Amino acid sequence: MSYLFEKGLIFRENNEIIKCSQFGKLIIRLYLYPVSGVLIRSKLEHSEMHTYHDLIQEVYDILIAENKVKGRRMLEPILEWADEEAVDQILDRYHIMAGDLMSVKENLERIITFIRIIAEYLSTQGIDLQNDMIEIAEMTETLQRRIKYGIREELFDLVQRLENVARVRARIL
């Protein structure tokens, strides 16, 4: 309980009743471990995330902290996936299995969603963070699409609006 008090997830009202803070309620609604929520908030408040590469590095660090990945072995394959590299080439080059790549991809999408939601929350908490948090929230939307579909930004409309058009067909079009 001391951790929850220390990190501002709960507080004592009138030195008697223990209540959940707004941030604590957000973490509960996200079904996120308190440690992960606090880590994301800390990274958002203290790190310099100005590019997609910075953002994906931070997201990947969170996966490492959650023990979802071991080391940085899967980072380059994911970056190549988002840059439209052929899956077969990625698997051969890094000697990994498709399931491993997709598992990391799904975990990255999950963490990116949490970062966006927490950044949007933090953007309402103070003027000094507002612009940075809005910028990060916007970057997460783009990064999430790139990770989900394995495409660059110029293909977003084709892939999302046309049925049965994935990254290869979209690039051909």
Tab-separated table of C-alpha atoms in Angstrom:
chain	number	residue	atom	x	y	z
A	1	MET	CA	0.000	0.000	0.000
A	2	SER	CA	2.879	2.367	0.666
A	3	TYR	CA	3.843	2.120	-3.024
A	4	LEU	CA	0.322	3.127	-4.080
A	5	PHE	CA	0.391	6.118	-1.713
A	6	GLU	CA	3.905	7.116	-2.758
A	7	LYS	CA	3.085	7.037	-6.479
A	8	GLY	CA	-0.198	8.926	-6.112
A	9	LEU	CA	-2.536	6.103	-7.042
A	10	ILE	CA	-4.386	6.357	-3.746
A	11	PHE	CA	-4.624	9.013	-1.049
A	12	ARG	CA	-6.038	9.443	2.421
A	13	GLU	CA	-8.968	11.837	2.767
A	14	ASN	CA	-9.233	13.593	6.151
A	15	ASN	CA	-6.562	11.211	7.478
A	16	GLU	CA	-9.165	8.437	7.548
A	17	ILE	CA	-10.704	7.266	4.302
A	18	ILE	CA	-8.452	5.850	1.603
A	19	LYS	CA	-9.543	6.917	-1.871
A	20	CYS	CA	-8.338	6.210	-5.367
A	21	SER	CA	-6.847	9.178	-7.246
A	22	GLN	CA	-7.956	10.043	-10.780
A	23	PHE	CA	-4.732	8.526	-12.093
A	24	GLY	CA	-5.336	5.420	-9.978
A	25	LYS	CA	-8.850	5.094	-11.425
A	26	LEU	CA	-7.432	5.407	-14.935
A	27	ILE	CA	-4.951	2.605	-14.263
A	28	ILE	CA	-7.755	0.408	-12.906
A	29	ARG	CA	-9.962	1.092	-15.960
A	30	LEU	CA	-7.067	0.129	-18.240
A	31	TYR	CA	-6.537	-3.156	-16.341
A	32	LEU	CA	-2.911	-2.126	-16.070
A	33	TYR	CA	-0.551	-3.150	-13.299
A	34	PRO	CA	0.150	-0.152	-11.040
A	35	VAL	CA	3.899	-0.532	-11.622
A	36	SER	CA	3.394	-0.406	-15.405
A	37	GLY	CA	1.106	2.616	-15.171
A	38	VAL	CA	3.586	4.480	-12.982
A	39	LEU	CA	6.439	3.534	-15.326
A	40	ILE	CA	4.517	4.872	-18.332
A	41	ARG	CA	3.667	8.103	-16.504
A	42	SER	CA	7.291	8.535	-15.465
A	43	LYS	CA	8.544	7.959	-19.008
A	44	LEU	CA	6.023	10.454	-20.349
A	45	GLU	CA	6.889	13.104	-17.767
A	46	HIS	CA	10.678	12.762	-17.914
A	47	SER	CA	11.773	11.464	-21.277
A	48	GLU	CA	12.309	13.145	-24.584
A	49	MET	CA	10.013	11.458	-27.092
A	50	HIS	CA	10.134	13.593	-30.202
A	51	THR	CA	10.371	10.964	-32.944
A	52	TYR	CA	8.728	7.641	-33.685
A	53	HIS	CA	12.061	5.962	-33.038
A	54	ASP	CA	12.256	7.552	-29.557
A	55	LEU	CA	8.702	6.467	-28.840
A	56	ILE	CA	9.143	2.862	-29.937
A	57	GLN	CA	12.347	2.637	-27.866
A	58	GLU	CA	10.389	3.732	-24.777
A	59	VAL	CA	7.541	1.330	-25.559
A	60	TYR	CA	10.004	-1.515	-25.998
A	61	ASP	CA	11.667	-0.623	-22.674
A	62	ILE	CA	8.273	-1.030	-21.010
A	63	LEU	CA	7.910	-4.495	-22.570
A	64	ILE	CA	11.316	-5.387	-21.159
A	65	ALA	CA	10.274	-4.097	-17.718
A	66	GLU	CA	7.089	-6.209	-17.907
A	67	ASN	CA	9.186	-9.268	-18.881
A	68	LYS	CA	7.257	-9.600	-22.154
A	69	VAL	CA	10.535	-9.637	-24.108
A	70	LYS	CA	14.093	-10.459	-23.168
A	71	GLY	CA	16.648	-7.968	-24.376
A	72	ARG	CA	16.489	-5.997	-27.598
A	73	ARG	CA	16.512	-8.947	-29.977
A	74	MET	CA	13.013	-8.266	-31.351
A	75	LEU	CA	13.290	-4.482	-31.709
A	76	GLU	CA	14.954	-4.426	-35.142
A	77	PRO	CA	12.533	-6.978	-36.644
A	78	ILE	CA	9.597	-4.857	-35.455
A	79	LEU	CA	11.138	-1.694	-36.900
A	80	GLU	CA	11.614	-3.480	-40.215
A	81	TRP	CA	8.024	-4.762	-40.100
A	82	ALA	CA	6.779	-1.173	-39.657
A	83	ASP	CA	8.961	-0.130	-42.613
A	84	GLU	CA	7.225	-2.691	-44.863
A	85	GLU	CA	10.015	-5.249	-44.998
A	86	ALA	CA	8.761	-8.652	-46.188
A	87	VAL	CA	7.885	-10.950	-43.292
A	88	ASP	CA	9.787	-13.908	-44.741
A	89	GLN	CA	12.935	-11.826	-45.043
A	90	ILE	CA	12.592	-10.588	-41.458
A	91	LEU	CA	12.106	-14.126	-40.143
A	92	ASP	CA	15.085	-15.464	-42.092
A	93	ARG	CA	17.402	-12.566	-41.280
A	94	TYR	CA	16.780	-12.673	-37.524
A	95	HIS	CA	16.119	-16.417	-37.173
A	96	ILE	CA	12.806	-15.862	-35.418
A	97	MET	CA	9.376	-17.433	-35.719
A	98	ALA	CA	6.310	-15.639	-37.080
A	99	GLY	CA	4.454	-16.174	-33.803
A	100	ASP	CA	7.224	-14.455	-31.859
A	101	LEU	CA	7.118	-11.448	-34.179
A	102	MET	CA	3.325	-11.203	-33.975
A	103	SER	CA	3.344	-11.611	-30.197
A	104	VAL	CA	5.766	-8.715	-29.782
A	105	LYS	CA	3.737	-6.692	-32.297
A	106	GLU	CA	0.537	-7.225	-30.281
A	107	ASN	CA	2.250	-6.356	-27.006
A	108	LEU	CA	3.654	-3.173	-28.558
A	109	GLU	CA	0.175	-2.213	-29.772
A	110	ARG	CA	-1.187	-2.731	-26.255
A	111	ILE	CA	1.482	-0.571	-24.610
A	112	ILE	CA	1.147	2.109	-27.295
A	113	THR	CA	-2.584	2.287	-26.526
A	114	PHE	CA	-1.840	2.731	-22.822
A	115	ILE	CA	0.725	5.433	-23.567
A	116	ARG	CA	-1.786	7.318	-25.727
A	117	ILE	CA	-4.503	7.172	-23.076
A	118	ILE	CA	-2.162	8.183	-20.242
A	119	ALA	CA	-0.648	10.982	-22.375
A	120	GLU	CA	-4.157	12.295	-23.096
A	121	TYR	CA	-4.907	12.190	-19.368
A	122	LEU	CA	-1.656	13.986	-18.485
A	123	SER	CA	-2.354	16.645	-21.127
A	124	THR	CA	-5.320	17.748	-19.013
A	125	GLN	CA	-3.321	17.868	-15.779
A	126	GLY	CA	-1.073	20.840	-16.362
A	127	ILE	CA	-0.083	23.441	-18.906
A	128	ASP	CA	3.632	22.571	-18.699
A	129	LEU	CA	2.972	19.036	-20.025
A	130	GLN	CA	0.054	19.766	-22.301
A	131	ASN	CA	1.787	20.334	-25.644
A	132	ASP	CA	4.258	17.476	-25.203
A	133	MET	CA	1.509	15.040	-24.191
A	134	ILE	CA	-0.719	16.024	-27.111
A	135	GLU	CA	2.221	15.548	-29.489
A	136	ILE	CA	3.012	12.134	-27.997
A	137	ALA	CA	-0.657	11.064	-28.147
A	138	GLU	CA	-0.741	11.973	-31.847
A	139	MET	CA	2.510	10.108	-32.503
A	140	THR	CA	1.143	7.004	-30.783
A	141	GLU	CA	-1.820	6.873	-33.166
A	142	THR	CA	0.504	6.901	-36.162
A	143	LEU	CA	2.945	4.442	-34.611
A	144	GLN	CA	0.153	2.074	-33.655
A	145	ARG	CA	-1.090	1.922	-37.255
A	146	ARG	CA	2.436	1.380	-38.542
A	147	ILE	CA	2.984	-1.477	-36.079
A	148	LYS	CA	-0.465	-3.019	-36.581
A	149	TYR	CA	-0.447	-3.058	-40.375
A	150	GLY	CA	3.302	-3.023	-41.039
A	151	ILE	CA	3.004	0.021	-43.290
A	152	ARG	CA	4.326	3.535	-43.694
A	153	GLU	CA	2.036	6.526	-43.328
A	154	GLU	CA	1.339	6.999	-47.029
A	155	LEU	CA	-0.568	3.683	-47.117
A	156	PHE	CA	-2.868	4.333	-44.146
A	157	ASP	CA	-5.910	5.354	-46.217
A	158	LEU	CA	-5.681	2.445	-48.648
A	159	VAL	CA	-5.232	-0.215	-45.987
A	160	GLN	CA	-7.887	1.129	-43.642
A	161	ARG	CA	-10.557	2.020	-46.187
A	162	LEU	CA	-10.379	-0.815	-48.698
A	163	GLU	CA	-11.393	-4.350	-47.825
A	164	ASN	CA	-8.880	-7.105	-48.524
A	165	VAL	CA	-6.098	-4.616	-49.168
A	166	ALA	CA	-3.135	-5.200	-46.903
A	167	ARG	CA	0.365	-3.803	-47.100
A	168	VAL	CA	1.559	-5.591	-50.253
A	169	ARG	CA	-1.534	-4.783	-52.341
A	170	ALA	CA	-1.600	-1.223	-51.029
A	171	ARG	CA	2.022	-0.690	-52.075
A	172	ILE	CA	1.246	-2.047	-55.550
A	173	LEU	CA	-1.697	0.363	-55.857
